[in-house]
mmCIF file of C-alpha atoms in Angstrom:
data_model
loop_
_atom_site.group_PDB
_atom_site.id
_atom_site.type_symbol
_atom_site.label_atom_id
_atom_site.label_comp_id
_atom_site.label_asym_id
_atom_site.label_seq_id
_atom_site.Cartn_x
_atom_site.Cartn_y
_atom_site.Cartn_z
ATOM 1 C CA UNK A 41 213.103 78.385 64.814
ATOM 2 C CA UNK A 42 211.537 75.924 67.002
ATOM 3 C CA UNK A 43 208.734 76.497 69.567
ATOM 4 C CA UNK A 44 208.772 75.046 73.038
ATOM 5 C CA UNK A 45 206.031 72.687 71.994
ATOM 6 C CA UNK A 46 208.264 71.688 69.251
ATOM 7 C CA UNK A 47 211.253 71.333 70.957
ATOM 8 C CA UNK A 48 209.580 69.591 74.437
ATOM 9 C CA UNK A 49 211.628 66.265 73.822
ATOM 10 C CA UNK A 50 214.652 68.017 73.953
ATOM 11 C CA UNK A 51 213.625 70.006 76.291
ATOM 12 C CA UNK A 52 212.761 67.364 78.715
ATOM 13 C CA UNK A 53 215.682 65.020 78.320
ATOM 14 C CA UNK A 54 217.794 68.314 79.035
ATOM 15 C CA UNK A 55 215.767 69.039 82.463
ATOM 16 C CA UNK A 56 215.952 65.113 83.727
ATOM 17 C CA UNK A 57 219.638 64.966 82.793
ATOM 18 C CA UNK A 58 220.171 68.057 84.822
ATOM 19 C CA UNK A 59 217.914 67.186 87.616
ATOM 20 C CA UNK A 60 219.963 63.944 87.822
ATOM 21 C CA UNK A 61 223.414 65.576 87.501
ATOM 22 C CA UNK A 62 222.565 68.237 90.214
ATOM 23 C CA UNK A 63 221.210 65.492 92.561
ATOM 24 C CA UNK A 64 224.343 63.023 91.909
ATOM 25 C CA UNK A 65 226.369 66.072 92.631
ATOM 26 C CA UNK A 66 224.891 66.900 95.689
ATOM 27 C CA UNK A 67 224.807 63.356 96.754
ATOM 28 C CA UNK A 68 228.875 62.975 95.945
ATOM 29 C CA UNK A 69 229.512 66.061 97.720
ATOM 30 C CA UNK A 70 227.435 66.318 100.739
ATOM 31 C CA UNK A 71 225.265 63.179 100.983
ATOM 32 C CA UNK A 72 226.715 61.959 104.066
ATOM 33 C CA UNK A 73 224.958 65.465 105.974
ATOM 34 C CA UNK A 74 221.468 64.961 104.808
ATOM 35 C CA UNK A 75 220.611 61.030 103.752
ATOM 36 C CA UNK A 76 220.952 59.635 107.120
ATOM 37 C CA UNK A 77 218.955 56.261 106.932
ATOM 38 C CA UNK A 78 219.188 55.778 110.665
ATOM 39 C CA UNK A 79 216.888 58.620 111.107
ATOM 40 C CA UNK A 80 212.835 58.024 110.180
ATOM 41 C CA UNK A 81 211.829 61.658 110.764
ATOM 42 C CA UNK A 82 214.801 62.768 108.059
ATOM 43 C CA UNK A 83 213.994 60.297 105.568
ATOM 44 C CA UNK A 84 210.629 60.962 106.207
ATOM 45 C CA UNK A 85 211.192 64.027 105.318
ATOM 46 C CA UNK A 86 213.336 63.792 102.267
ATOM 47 C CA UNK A 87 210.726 61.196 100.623
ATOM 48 C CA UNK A 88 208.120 64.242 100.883
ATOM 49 C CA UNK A 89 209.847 66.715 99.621
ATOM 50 C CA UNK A 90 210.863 64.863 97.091
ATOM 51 C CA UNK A 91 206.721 65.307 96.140
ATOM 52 C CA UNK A 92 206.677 69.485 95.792
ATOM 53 C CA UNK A 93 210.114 69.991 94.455
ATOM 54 C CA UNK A 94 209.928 67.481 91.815
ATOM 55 C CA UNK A 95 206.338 68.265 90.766
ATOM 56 C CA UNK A 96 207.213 72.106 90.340
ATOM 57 C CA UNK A 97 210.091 70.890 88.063
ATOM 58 C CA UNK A 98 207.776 68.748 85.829
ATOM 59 C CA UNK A 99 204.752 70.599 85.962
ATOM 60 C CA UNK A 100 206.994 74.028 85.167
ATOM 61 C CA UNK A 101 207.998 71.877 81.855
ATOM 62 C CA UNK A 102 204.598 70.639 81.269
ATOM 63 C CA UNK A 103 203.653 75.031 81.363
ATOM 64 C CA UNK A 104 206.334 75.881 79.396
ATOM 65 C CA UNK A 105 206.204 74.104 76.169
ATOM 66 C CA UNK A 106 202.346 74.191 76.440
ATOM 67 C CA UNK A 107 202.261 70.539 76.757
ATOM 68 C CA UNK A 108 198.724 68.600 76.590
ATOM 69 C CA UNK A 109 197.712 65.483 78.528
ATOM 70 C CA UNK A 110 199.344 63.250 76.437
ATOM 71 C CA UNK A 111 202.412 65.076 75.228
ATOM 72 C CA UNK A 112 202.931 66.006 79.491
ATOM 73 C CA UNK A 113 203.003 62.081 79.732
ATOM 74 C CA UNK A 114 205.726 61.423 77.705
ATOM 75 C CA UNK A 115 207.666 64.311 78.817
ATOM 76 C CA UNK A 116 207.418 63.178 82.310
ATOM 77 C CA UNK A 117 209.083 59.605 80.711
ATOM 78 C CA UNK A 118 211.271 61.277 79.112
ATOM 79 C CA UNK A 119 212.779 63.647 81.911
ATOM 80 C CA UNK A 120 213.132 60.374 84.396
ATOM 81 C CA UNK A 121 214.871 57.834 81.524
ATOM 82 C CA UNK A 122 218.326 59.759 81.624
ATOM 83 C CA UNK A 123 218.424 59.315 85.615
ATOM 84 C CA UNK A 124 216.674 55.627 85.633
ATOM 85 C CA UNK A 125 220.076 54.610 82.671
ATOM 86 C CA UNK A 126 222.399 56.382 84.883
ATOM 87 C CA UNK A 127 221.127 55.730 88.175
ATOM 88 C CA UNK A 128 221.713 51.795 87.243
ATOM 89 C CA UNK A 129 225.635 52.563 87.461
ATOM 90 C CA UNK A 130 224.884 54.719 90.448
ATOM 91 C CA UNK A 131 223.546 51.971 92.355
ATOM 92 C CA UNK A 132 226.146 48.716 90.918
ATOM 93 C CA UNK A 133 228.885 51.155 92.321
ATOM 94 C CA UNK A 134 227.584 53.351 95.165
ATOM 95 C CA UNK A 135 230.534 52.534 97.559
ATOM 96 C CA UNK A 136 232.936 54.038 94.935
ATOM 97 C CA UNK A 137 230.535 56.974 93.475
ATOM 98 C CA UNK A 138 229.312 57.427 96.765
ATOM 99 C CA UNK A 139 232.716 57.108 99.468
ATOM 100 C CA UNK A 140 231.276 59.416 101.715
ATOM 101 C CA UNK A 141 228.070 57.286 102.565
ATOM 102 C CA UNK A 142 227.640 53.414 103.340
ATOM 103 C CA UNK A 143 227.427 51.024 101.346
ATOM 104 C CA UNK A 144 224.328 49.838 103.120
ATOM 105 C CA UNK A 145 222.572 52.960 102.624
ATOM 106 C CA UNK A 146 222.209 52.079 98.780
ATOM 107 C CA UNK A 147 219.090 50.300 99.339
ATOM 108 C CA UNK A 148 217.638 52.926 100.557
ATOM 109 C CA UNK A 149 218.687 55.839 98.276
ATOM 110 C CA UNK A 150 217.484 53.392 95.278
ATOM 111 C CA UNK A 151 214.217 53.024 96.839
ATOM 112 C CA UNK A 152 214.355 57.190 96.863
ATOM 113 C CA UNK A 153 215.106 57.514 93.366
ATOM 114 C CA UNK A 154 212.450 54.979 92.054
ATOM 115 C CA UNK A 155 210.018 57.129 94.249
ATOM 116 C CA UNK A 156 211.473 60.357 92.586
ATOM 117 C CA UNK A 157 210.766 58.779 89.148
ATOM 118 C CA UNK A 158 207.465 57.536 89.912
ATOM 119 C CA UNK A 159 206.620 60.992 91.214
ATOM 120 C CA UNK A 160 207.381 62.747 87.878
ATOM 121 C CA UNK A 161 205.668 60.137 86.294
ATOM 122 C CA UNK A 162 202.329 60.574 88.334
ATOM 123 C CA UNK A 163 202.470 64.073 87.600
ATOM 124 C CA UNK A 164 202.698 63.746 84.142
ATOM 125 C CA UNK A 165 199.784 61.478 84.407
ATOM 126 C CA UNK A 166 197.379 63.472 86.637
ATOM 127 C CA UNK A 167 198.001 66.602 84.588
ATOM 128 C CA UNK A 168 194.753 68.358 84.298
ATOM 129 C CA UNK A 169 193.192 68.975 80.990
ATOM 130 C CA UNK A 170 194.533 72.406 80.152
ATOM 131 C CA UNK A 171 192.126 75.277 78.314
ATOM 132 C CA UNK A 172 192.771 76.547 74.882
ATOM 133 C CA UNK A 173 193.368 80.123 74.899
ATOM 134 C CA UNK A 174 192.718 81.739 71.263
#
């Protein structure tokens, strides 16, 4: 059987697809409550948190399968590609994913989600050079 290390790939695909599918859910469902463009301290807001919740997610991988410097960077490019593919028919058709939101808010929710990416991708990068335990 695999390890972690082995299997981080998979592993990582599987956490960015679900990270996406949860968000796009959540979006669908309830979007219209909590992305409110019109207000700067709320989308303030949601751009930050964005920061902590996504670099627990990442770095939590990164822990798991024991990744290294290099092998956390392509993990973190990994875990954003299946939301950056599937985000691109998010964004063509927000007014029919998205009914419960304006159509004018899509520039602003694809600005969000290249910041999400970005953010896993910075912490993949600044990962600090982890000790060898033997």
């Amino acid at each position: 059987m695999k390890t972690h290390k082995e299997n981080y790939p998979l592993i990582s695909f599987i956490v960015g697809f679900l990270v996406w599918l949860v968000a796009t859910l959540l979006f669908r469902i309830a979007g219209q409550h909590f992305f409110i463009v019109d207000n700067p301290f709320i989308m303030i807001a949601l751009y930050i948190i964005l920061i902590p919740a996504l670099g627990f997610i990442s770095t939590a991988v990164f822990t798991k399968c024991k990744l290294d410097n290099l092998e956390s960077i392509k993990s973190a490019a990994i875990m954003v590609l299946p939301g950056m593919l599937l985000d691109t028919v998010c964004i063509q058709f927000f007014e029919k994913l998205f009914p419960n939101m304006p159509e004018i808010y899509s520039k602003t929710f694809a600005s969000w989600l290249m910041f999400a990416y970005a953010i896993v991708l910075i912490f993949g990068l600044l990962r600090k050079k982890q000790e060898t335990k033997n």
